[in-house]
Short mmCIF file of C-alpha atoms and ligand atoms in Angstrom, two decimals:
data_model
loop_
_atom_site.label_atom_id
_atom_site.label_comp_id
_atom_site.label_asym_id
_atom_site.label_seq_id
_atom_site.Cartn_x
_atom_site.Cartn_y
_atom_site.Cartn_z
CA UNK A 1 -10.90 -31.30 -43.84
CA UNK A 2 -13.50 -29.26 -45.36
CA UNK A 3 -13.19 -26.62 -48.61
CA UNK A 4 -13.24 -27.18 -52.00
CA UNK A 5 -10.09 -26.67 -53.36
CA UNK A 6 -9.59 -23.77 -55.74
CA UNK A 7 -8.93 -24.82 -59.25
CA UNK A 8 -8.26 -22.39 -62.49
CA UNK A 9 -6.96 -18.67 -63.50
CA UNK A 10 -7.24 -16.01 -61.96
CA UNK A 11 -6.24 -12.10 -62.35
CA UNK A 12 -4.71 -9.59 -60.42
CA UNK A 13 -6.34 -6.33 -60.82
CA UNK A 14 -4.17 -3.03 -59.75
CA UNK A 15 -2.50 -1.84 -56.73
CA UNK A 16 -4.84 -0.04 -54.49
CA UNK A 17 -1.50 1.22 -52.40
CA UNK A 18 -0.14 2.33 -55.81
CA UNK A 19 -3.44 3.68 -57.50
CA UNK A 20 -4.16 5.94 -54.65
CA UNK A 21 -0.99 8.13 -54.37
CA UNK A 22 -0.71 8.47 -58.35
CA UNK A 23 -4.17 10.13 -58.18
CA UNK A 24 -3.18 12.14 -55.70
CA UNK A 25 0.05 13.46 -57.93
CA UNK A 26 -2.48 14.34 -60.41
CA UNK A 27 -3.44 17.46 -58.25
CA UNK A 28 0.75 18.70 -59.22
CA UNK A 29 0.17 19.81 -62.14
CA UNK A 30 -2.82 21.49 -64.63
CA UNK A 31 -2.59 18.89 -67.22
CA UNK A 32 -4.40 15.84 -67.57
CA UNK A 33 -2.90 12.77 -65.81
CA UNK A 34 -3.96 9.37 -67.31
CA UNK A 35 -3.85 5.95 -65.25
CA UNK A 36 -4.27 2.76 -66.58
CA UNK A 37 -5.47 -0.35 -64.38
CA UNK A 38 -7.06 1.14 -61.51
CA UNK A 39 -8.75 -1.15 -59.33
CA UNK A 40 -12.11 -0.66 -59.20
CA UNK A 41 -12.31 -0.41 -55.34
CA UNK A 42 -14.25 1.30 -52.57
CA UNK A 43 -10.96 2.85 -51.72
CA UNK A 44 -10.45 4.82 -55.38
CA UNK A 45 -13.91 5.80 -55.14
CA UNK A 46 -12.80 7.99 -51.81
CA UNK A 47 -9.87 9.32 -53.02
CA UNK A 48 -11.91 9.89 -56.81
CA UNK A 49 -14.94 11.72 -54.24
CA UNK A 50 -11.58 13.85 -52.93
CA UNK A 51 -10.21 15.16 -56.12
CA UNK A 52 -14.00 15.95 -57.12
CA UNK A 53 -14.21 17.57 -54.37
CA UNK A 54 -11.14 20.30 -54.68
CA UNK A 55 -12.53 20.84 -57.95
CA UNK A 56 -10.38 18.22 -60.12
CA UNK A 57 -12.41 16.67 -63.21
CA UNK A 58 -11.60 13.26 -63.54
CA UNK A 59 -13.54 10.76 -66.37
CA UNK A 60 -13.38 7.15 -66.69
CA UNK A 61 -13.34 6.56 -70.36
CA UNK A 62 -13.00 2.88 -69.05
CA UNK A 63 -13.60 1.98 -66.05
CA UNK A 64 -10.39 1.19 -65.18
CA UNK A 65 -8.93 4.42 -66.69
CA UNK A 66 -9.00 7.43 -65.14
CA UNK A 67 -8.34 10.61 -66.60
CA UNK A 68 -7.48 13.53 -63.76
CA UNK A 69 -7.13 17.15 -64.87
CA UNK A 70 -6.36 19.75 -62.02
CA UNK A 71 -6.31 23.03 -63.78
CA UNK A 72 -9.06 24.22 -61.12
CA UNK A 73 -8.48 23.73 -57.66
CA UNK A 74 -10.42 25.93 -55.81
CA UNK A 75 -10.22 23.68 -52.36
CA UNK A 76 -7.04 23.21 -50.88
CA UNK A 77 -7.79 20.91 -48.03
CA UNK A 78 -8.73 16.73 -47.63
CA UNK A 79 -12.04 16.98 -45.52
CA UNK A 80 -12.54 14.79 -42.35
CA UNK A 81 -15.49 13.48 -43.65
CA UNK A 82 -12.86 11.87 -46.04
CA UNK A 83 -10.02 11.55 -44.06
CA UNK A 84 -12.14 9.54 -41.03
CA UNK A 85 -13.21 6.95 -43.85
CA UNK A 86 -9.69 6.53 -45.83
CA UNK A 87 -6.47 7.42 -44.27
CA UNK A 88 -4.73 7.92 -47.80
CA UNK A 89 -6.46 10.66 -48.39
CA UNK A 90 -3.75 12.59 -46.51
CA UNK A 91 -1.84 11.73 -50.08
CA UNK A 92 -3.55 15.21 -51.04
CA UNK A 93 -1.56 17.32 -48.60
CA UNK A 94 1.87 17.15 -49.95
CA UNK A 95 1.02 17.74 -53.83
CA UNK A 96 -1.26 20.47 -52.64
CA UNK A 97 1.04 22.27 -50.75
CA UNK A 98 3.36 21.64 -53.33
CA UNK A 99 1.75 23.41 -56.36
CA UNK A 100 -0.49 26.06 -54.27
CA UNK A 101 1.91 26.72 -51.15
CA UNK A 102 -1.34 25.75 -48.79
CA UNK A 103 -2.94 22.39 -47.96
CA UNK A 104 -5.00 21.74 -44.57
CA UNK A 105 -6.54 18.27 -43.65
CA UNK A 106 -8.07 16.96 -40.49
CA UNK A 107 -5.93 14.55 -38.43
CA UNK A 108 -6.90 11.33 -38.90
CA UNK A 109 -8.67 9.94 -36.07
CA UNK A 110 -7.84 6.41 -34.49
CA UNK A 111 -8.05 3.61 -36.58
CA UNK A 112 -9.21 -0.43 -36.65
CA UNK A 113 -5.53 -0.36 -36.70
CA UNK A 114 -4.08 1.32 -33.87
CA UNK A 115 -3.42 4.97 -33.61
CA UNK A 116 -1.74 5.92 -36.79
CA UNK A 117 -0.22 9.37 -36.83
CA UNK A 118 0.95 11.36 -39.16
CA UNK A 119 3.93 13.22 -37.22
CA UNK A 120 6.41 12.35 -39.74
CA UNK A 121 4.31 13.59 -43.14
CA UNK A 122 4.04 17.16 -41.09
CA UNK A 123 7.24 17.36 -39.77
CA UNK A 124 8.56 16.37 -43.11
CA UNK A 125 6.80 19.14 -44.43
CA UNK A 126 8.27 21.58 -41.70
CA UNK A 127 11.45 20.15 -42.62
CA UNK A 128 10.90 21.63 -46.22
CA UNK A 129 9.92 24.91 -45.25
CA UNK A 130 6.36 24.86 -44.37
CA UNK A 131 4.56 26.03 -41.61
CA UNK A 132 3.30 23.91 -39.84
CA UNK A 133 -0.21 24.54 -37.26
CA UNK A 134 -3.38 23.65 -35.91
CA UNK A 135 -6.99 25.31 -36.42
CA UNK A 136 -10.10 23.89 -34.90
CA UNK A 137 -8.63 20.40 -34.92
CA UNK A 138 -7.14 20.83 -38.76
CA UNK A 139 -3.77 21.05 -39.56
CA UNK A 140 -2.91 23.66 -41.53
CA UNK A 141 0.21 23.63 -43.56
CA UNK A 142 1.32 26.72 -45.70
CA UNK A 143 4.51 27.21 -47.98
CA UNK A 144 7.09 29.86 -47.60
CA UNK A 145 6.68 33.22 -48.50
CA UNK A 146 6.42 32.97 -52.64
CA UNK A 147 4.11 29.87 -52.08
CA UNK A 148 7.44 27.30 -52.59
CA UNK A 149 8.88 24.88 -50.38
CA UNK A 150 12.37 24.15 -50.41
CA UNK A 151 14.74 21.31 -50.47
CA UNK A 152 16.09 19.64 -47.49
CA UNK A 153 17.52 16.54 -46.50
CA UNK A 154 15.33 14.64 -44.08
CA UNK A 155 15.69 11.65 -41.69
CA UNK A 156 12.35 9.88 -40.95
CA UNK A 157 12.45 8.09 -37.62
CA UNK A 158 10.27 5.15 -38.90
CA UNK A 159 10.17 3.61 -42.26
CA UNK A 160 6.74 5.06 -43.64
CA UNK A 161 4.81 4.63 -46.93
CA UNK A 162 2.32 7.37 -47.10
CA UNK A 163 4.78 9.71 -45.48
CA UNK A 164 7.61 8.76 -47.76
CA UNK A 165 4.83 9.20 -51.00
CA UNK A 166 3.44 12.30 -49.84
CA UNK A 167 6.94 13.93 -49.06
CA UNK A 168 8.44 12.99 -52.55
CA UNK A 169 5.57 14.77 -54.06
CA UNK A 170 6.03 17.71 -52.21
CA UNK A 171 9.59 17.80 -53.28
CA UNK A 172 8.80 17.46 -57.12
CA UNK A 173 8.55 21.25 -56.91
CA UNK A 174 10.52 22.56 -53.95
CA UNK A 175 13.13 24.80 -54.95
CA UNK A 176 16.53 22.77 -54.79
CA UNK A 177 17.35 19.40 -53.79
CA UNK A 178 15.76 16.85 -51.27
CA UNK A 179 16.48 14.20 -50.25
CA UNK A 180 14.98 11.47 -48.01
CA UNK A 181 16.35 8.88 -46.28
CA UNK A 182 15.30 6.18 -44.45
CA UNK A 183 12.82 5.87 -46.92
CA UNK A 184 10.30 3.17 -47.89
CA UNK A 185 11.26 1.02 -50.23
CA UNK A 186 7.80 -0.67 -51.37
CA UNK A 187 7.16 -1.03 -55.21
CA UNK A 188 4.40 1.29 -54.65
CA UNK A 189 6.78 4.00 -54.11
CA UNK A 190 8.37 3.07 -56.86
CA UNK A 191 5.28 3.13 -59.48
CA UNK A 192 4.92 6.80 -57.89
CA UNK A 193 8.24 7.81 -58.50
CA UNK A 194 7.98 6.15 -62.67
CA UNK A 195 4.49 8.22 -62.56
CA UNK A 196 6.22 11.56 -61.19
CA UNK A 197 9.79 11.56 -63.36
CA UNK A 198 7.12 10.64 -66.68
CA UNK A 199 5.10 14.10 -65.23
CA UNK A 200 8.68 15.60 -65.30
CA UNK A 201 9.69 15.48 -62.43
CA UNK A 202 13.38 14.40 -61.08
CA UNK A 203 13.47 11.70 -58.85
CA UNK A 204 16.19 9.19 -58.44
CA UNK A 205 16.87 5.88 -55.81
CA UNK A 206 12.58 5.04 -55.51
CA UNK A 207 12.83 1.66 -54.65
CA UNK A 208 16.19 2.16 -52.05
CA UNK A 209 15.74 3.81 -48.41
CA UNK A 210 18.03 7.05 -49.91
CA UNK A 211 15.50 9.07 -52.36
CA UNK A 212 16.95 11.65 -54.46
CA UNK A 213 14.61 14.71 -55.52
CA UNK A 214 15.51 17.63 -57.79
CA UNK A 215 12.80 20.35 -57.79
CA UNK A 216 11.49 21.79 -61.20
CA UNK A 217 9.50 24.13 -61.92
CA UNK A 218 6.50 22.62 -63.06
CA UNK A 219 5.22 19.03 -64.25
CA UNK A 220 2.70 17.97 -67.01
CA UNK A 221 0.51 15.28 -67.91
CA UNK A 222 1.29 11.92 -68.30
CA UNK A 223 0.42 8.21 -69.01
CA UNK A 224 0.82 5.46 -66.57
CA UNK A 225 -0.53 2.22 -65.99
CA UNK A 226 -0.85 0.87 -62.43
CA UNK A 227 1.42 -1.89 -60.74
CA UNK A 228 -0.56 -5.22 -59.95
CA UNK A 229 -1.48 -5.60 -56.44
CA UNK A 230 0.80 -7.71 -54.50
CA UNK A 231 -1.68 -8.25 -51.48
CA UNK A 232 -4.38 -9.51 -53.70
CA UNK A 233 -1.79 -11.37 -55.65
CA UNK A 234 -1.18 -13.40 -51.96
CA UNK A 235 -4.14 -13.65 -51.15
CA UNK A 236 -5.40 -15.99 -53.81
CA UNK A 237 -2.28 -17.71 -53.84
CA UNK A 238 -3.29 -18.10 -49.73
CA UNK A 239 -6.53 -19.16 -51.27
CA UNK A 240 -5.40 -21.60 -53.11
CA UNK A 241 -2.90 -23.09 -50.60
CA UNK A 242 -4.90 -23.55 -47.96
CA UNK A 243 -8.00 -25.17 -50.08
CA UNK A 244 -5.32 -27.10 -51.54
CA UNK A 245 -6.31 -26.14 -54.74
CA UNK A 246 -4.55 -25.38 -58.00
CA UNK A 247 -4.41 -21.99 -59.40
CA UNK A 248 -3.11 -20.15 -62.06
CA UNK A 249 -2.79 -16.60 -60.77
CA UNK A 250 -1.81 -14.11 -64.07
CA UNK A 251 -0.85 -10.37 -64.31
CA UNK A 252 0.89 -10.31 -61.04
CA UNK A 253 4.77 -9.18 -60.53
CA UNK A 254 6.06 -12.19 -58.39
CA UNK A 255 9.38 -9.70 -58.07
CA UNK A 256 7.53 -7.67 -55.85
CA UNK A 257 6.51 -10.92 -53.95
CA UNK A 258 9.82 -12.26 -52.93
CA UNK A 259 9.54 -12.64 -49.34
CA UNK A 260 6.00 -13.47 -49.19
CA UNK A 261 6.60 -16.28 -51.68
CA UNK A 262 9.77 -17.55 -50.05
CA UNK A 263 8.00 -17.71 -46.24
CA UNK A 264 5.51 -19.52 -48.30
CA UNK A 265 7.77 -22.03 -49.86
CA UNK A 266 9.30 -22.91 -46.38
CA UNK A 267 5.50 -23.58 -45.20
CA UNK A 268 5.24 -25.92 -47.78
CA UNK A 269 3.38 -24.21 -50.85
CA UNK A 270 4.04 -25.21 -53.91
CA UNK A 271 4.73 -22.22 -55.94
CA UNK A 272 5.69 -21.64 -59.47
CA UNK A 273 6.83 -18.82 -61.16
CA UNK A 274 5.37 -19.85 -65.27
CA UNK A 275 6.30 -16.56 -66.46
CA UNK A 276 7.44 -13.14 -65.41
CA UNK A 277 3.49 -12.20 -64.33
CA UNK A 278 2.05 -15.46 -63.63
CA UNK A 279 2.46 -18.05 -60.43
CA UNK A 280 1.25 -21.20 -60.47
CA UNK A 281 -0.13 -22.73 -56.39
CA UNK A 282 -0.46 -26.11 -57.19
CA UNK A 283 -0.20 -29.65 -55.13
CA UNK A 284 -1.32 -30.96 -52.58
CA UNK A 285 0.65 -28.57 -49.85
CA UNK A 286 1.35 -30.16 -46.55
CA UNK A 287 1.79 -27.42 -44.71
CA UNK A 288 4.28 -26.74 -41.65
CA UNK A 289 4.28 -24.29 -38.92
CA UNK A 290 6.80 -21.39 -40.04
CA UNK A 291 7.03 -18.51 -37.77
CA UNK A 292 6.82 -14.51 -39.48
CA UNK A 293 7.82 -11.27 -38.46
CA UNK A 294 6.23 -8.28 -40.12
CA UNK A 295 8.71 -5.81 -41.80
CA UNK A 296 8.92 -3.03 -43.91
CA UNK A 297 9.47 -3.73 -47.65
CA UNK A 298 11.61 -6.08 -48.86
CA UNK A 299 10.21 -7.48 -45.83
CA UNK A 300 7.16 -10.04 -45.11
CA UNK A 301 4.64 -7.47 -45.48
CA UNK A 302 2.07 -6.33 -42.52
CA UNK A 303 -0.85 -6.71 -45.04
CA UNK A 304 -0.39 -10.41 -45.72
CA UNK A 305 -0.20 -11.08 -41.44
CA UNK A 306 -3.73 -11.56 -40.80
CA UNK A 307 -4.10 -13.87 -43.79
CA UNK A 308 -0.78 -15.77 -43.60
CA UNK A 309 -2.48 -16.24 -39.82
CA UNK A 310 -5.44 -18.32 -41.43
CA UNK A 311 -3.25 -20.64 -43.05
CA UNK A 312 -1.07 -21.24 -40.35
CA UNK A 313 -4.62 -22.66 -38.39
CA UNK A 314 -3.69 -25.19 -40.97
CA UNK A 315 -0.18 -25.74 -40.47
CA UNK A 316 1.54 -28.87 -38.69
CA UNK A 317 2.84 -27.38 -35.34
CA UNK A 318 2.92 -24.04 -33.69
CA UNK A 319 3.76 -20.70 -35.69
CA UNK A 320 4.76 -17.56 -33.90
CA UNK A 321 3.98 -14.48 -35.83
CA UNK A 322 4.81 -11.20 -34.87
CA UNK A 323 3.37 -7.81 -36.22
CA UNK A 324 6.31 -4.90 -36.03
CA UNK A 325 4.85 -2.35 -38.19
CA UNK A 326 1.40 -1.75 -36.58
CA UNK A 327 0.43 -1.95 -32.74
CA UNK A 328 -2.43 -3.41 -32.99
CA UNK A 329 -3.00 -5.33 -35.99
CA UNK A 330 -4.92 -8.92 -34.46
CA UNK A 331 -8.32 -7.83 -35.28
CA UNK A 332 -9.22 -11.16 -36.80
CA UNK A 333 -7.71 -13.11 -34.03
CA UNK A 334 -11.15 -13.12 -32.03
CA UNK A 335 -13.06 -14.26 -35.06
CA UNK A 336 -10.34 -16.66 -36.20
CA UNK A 337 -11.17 -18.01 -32.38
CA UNK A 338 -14.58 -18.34 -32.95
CA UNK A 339 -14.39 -20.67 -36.13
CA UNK A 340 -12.53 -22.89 -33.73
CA UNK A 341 -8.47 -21.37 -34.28
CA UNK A 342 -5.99 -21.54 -31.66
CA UNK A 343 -4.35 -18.59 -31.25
CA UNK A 344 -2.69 -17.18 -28.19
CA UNK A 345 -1.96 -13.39 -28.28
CA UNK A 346 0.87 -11.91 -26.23
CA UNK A 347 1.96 -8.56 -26.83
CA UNK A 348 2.74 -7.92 -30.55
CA UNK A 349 3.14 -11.70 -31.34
CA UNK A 350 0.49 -14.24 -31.74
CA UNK A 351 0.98 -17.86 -31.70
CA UNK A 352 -0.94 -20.43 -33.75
CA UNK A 353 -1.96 -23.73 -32.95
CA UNK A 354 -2.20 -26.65 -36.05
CA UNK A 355 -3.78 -27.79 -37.66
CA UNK A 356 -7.65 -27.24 -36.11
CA UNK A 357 -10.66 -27.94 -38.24
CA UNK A 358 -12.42 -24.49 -38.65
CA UNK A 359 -16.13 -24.85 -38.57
CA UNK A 360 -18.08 -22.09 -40.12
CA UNK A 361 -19.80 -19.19 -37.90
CA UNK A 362 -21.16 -15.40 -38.42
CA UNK A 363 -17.92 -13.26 -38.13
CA UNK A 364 -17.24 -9.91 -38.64
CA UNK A 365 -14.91 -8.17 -40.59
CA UNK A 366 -12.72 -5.03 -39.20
CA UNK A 367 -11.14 -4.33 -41.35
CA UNK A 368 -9.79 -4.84 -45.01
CA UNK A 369 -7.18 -7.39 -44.49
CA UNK A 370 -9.07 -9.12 -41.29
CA UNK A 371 -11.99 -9.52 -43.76
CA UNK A 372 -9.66 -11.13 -46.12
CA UNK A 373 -8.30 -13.84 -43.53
CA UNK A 374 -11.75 -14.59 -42.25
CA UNK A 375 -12.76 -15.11 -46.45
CA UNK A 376 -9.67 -17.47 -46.24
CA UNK A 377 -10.87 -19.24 -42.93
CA UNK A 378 -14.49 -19.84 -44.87
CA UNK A 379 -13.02 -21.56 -47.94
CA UNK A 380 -11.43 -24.15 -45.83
CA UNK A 381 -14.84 -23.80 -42.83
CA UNK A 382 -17.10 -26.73 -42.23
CA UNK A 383 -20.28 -25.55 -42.97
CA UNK A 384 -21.38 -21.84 -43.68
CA UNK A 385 -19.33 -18.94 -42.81
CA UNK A 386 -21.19 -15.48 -42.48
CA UNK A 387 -19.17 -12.62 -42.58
CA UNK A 388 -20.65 -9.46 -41.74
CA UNK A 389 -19.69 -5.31 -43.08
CA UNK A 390 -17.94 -6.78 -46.30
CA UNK A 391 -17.82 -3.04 -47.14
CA UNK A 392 -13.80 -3.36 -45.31
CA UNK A 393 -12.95 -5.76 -47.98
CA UNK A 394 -14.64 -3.84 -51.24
CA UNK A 395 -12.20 -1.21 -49.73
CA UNK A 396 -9.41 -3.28 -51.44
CA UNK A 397 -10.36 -6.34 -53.35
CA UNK A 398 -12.50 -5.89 -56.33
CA UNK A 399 -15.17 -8.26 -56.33
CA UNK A 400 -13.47 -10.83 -54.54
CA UNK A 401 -16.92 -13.03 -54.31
CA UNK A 402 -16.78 -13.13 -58.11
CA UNK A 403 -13.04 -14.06 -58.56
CA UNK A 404 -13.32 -16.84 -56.02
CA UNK A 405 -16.55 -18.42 -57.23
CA UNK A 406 -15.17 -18.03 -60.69
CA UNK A 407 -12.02 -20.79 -59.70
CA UNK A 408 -14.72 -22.83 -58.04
CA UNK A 409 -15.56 -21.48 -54.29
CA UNK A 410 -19.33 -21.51 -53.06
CA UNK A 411 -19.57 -17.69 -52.12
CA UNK A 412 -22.37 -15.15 -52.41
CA UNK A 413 -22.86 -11.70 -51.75
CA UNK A 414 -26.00 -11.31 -49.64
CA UNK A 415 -26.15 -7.81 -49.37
CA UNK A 416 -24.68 -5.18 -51.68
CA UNK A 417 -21.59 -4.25 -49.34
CA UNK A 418 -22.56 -5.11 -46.33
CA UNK A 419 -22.65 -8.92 -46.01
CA UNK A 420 -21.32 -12.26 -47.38
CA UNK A 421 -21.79 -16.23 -47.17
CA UNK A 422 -19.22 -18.43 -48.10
CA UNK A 423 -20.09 -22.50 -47.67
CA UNK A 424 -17.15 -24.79 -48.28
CA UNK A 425 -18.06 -28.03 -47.41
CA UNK A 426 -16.19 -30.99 -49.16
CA UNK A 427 -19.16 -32.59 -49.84
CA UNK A 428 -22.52 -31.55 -51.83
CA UNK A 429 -22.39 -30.02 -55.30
CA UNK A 430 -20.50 -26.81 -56.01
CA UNK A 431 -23.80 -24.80 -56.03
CA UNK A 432 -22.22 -21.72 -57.93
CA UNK A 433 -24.22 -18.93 -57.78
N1 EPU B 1 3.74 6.17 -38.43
C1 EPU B 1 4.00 7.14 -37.50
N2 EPU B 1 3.96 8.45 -37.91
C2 EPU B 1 3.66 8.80 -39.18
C3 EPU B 1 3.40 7.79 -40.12
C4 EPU B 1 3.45 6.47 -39.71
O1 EPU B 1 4.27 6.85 -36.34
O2 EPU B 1 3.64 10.00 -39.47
C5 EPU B 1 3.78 4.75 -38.02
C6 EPU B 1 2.43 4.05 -38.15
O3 EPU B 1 1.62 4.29 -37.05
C7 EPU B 1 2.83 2.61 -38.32
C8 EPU B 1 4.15 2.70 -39.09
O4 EPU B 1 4.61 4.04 -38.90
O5 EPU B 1 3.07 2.02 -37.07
C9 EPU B 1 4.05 2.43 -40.57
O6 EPU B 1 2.98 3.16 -41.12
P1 EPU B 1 2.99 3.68 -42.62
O7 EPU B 1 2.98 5.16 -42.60
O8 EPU B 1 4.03 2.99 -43.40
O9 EPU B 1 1.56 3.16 -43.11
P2 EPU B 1 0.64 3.94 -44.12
O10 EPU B 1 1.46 4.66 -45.08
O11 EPU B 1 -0.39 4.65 -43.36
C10 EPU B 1 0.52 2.07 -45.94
C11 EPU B 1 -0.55 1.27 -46.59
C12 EPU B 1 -1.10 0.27 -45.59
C13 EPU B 1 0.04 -0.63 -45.13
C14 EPU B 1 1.18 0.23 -44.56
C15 EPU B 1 2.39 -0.57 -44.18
C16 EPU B 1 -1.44 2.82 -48.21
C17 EPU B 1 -2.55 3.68 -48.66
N3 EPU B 1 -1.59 2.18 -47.05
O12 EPU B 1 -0.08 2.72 -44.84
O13 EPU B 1 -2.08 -0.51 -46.27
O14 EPU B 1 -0.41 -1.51 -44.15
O15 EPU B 1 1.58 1.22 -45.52
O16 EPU B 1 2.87 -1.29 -45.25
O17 EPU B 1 -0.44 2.68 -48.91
C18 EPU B 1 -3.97 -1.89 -46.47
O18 EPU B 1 -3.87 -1.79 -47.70
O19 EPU B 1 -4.72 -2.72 -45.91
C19 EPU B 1 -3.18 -0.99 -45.61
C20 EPU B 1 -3.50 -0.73 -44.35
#
């Protein structure tokens, strides 16, 4: 089998999923907001462009520090122009609407993803107080009269992330209580809620599917330094597995890892926890066909699917894997296909034939996790793998060329953001570039 397996450290930089939504609480208060161990992603660039944008300064003293101070708003809206290249950036609406009584955003078109609406952020919303309409394809949200929502207790029909974020900031200063239930329990929401109750804010249960909000009447600044990112975090230890390599992967939270890690462990991946933020993939993994469903947190999460689908090309057997949280989420299964996988599609499941040799080909990425399977596919490729519009995966992995070559992987960036070329062939040198 081809690829040259992964050997060395590595480190996780910060949560994309986490940085985005604590910038976007920034906009709840005047003061300035300080986080720690953003990830210096395409992604933060958006949402950094956004807060610019409605008139929030925001400096990097360091580049992974950014300090946000929204004493002057003077926009009160996220922009399509924003919203059709980053979803997230409908993260401004509820602190917005929040603090100024008045938020308006485009709707987010279709996605590489399947429709993804935003129904339950607006009727959230609603459910505080707000009114709720449309204008020339904007939605246009506006507080009651005194420019305050109000506490309510809300019901979402489906477990959602964003919508769960950008309703607890909205609560932060309702007048009253709120509280939310059937909540999202990711660690992201969790790292908002530390971020929010350090602003001064009064939130309880961030982590559980019952969140608990008391309104005040204003927050302040704050310091806060951003979770590591899970997804990255299994990525590389994907990586590392399916080169059969041995890595050291450091500054990660394996706690918020625990299914992910144990459907690896049944596959066959030998996984260490050293310490309380490092894992350790080493051996030489055989690994067996173990089937997945995608779930909500503490569930196997929908942004390891396309990647856990690459190393199941490598698996003993055949692994069903089913995607529950998005409709349309096998993107990467016709590219997978053309580096020689077999995978059958049927409905929302897909099932995976193992182990095939993948032979390297031009592929294109759709987006940011698909690009991170088909990086995953290359490493292991005979030959040279091409994968085209990289810019998908500098959405969410910071220079994930240099962190792989670094622990020993023959990739190159062609083209600034638009193309890369990974070779992993067992023989020849280890041409590092
Ligand atoms: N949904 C609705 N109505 C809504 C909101 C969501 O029907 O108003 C549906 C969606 O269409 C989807 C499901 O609910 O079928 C779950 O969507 P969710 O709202 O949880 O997704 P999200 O908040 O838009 C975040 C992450 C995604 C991640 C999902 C699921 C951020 C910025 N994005 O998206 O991350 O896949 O949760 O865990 O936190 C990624 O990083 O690659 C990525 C796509």
């Amino acid at each position: 089998m081809g690829g040259r397996p992964l050997k060395g450290r590595i480190s996780i930089s910060g949560a994309k999923n986490s940085a985005l939504p604590c910038m976007a609480a920034a906009i709840l208060t005047p003061e300035k907001v300080t986080l720690h161990n953003i990830p210096y992603v395409r992604d933060i660039i958006t949402q950094r462009r956004l807060l610019e944008d409605i008139g929030a300064t925001v400096l990097t003293p360091e580049l992974r520090t950014h300090q946000i101070t929204a004493s002057h708003i003077e926009i009160f809206e996220a922009p399509y122009e924003l919203v059709k290249t980053m979803r997230a950036s409908v993260l401004a609406l509820g602190p917005l609407l929040a603090r100024f009584g008045k938020a308006k955003v485009s709707l987010p078109g279709g996605c590489a993803i399947g429709t993804r609406p935003i129904d339950l952020h607006l009727s959230g919303f609603e459910q505080l107080g707000a009114e709720v309409g449309l204008e020339a394809g904007d939605v246009l949200a506006r507080a009651p009269h005194g420019g305050r929502l109000r506490g309510a207790e809300i019901n979402f029909a489906k477990v959602t992330v964003t919508g769960t974020e950008n309703l607890m900031m909205a609560a932060t200063l309702a007048r009253g209580k709120t509280i939310l239930n059937n909540a999202a329990c990711e660690p992201e929401i969790s790292d908002l809620a530390e971020l929010l109750n350090k602003m001064g804010a009064r939130v309880r249960g961030a982590g559980t599917a019952r969140i608990e909000i008391e309104g005040v009447e204003a927050l302040g600044g704050a310091e806060h330094t951003i979770i590591p990112d899970r997804i990255e975090t299994g990525t590389f230890i994907v990586a590392a597995a399916i080169t059969r390599g041995d890595l050291e992967i450091r500054d990660c939270r394996p706690e918020h890892l625990a299914a992910l890690v144990a459907k690896l462990r049944e596959a066959g991946v030998a996984l260490e926890e050293l310490n309380q933020s490092t894992l350790r993939v080493s051996g030489d993994h055989h690994i067996k066909a173990t089937d997945v469903i995608t779930e909500p947190h503490p569930g196997f999460p929908t942004d390891m699917q396309a990647q856990y689908m690459t190393l199941m090309t490598q698996a003993n057997g055949r692994t069903a894997i089913a995607e529950t949280v998005f409709e349309n989420r096998f993107m990467h299964v016709s590219e997978l296909q053309r580096m020689g996988a077999r995978i059958h599609i049927d409905g929302h499941s897909a099932s995976v034939d193992g182990p095939v040799r993948l032979t390297g080909a031009r592929v294109l990425a759709s987006d940011l996790r698909a690009s991170a399977s088909l990086v995953l596919a290359g490493l292991v490729a005979e030959g040279e793998t091409s994968i085209q519009r990289v810019y998908h995966i500098d959405r969410g992995y910071e220079r994930i060329e240099a962190k792989l070559r670094a622990v020993g992987a023959d990739i190159e960036r062609i083209r600034e953001s638009v193309s890369a070329t990974l070779s992993a062939s067992l023989e020849g040198d280890a041409a590092i570039a």
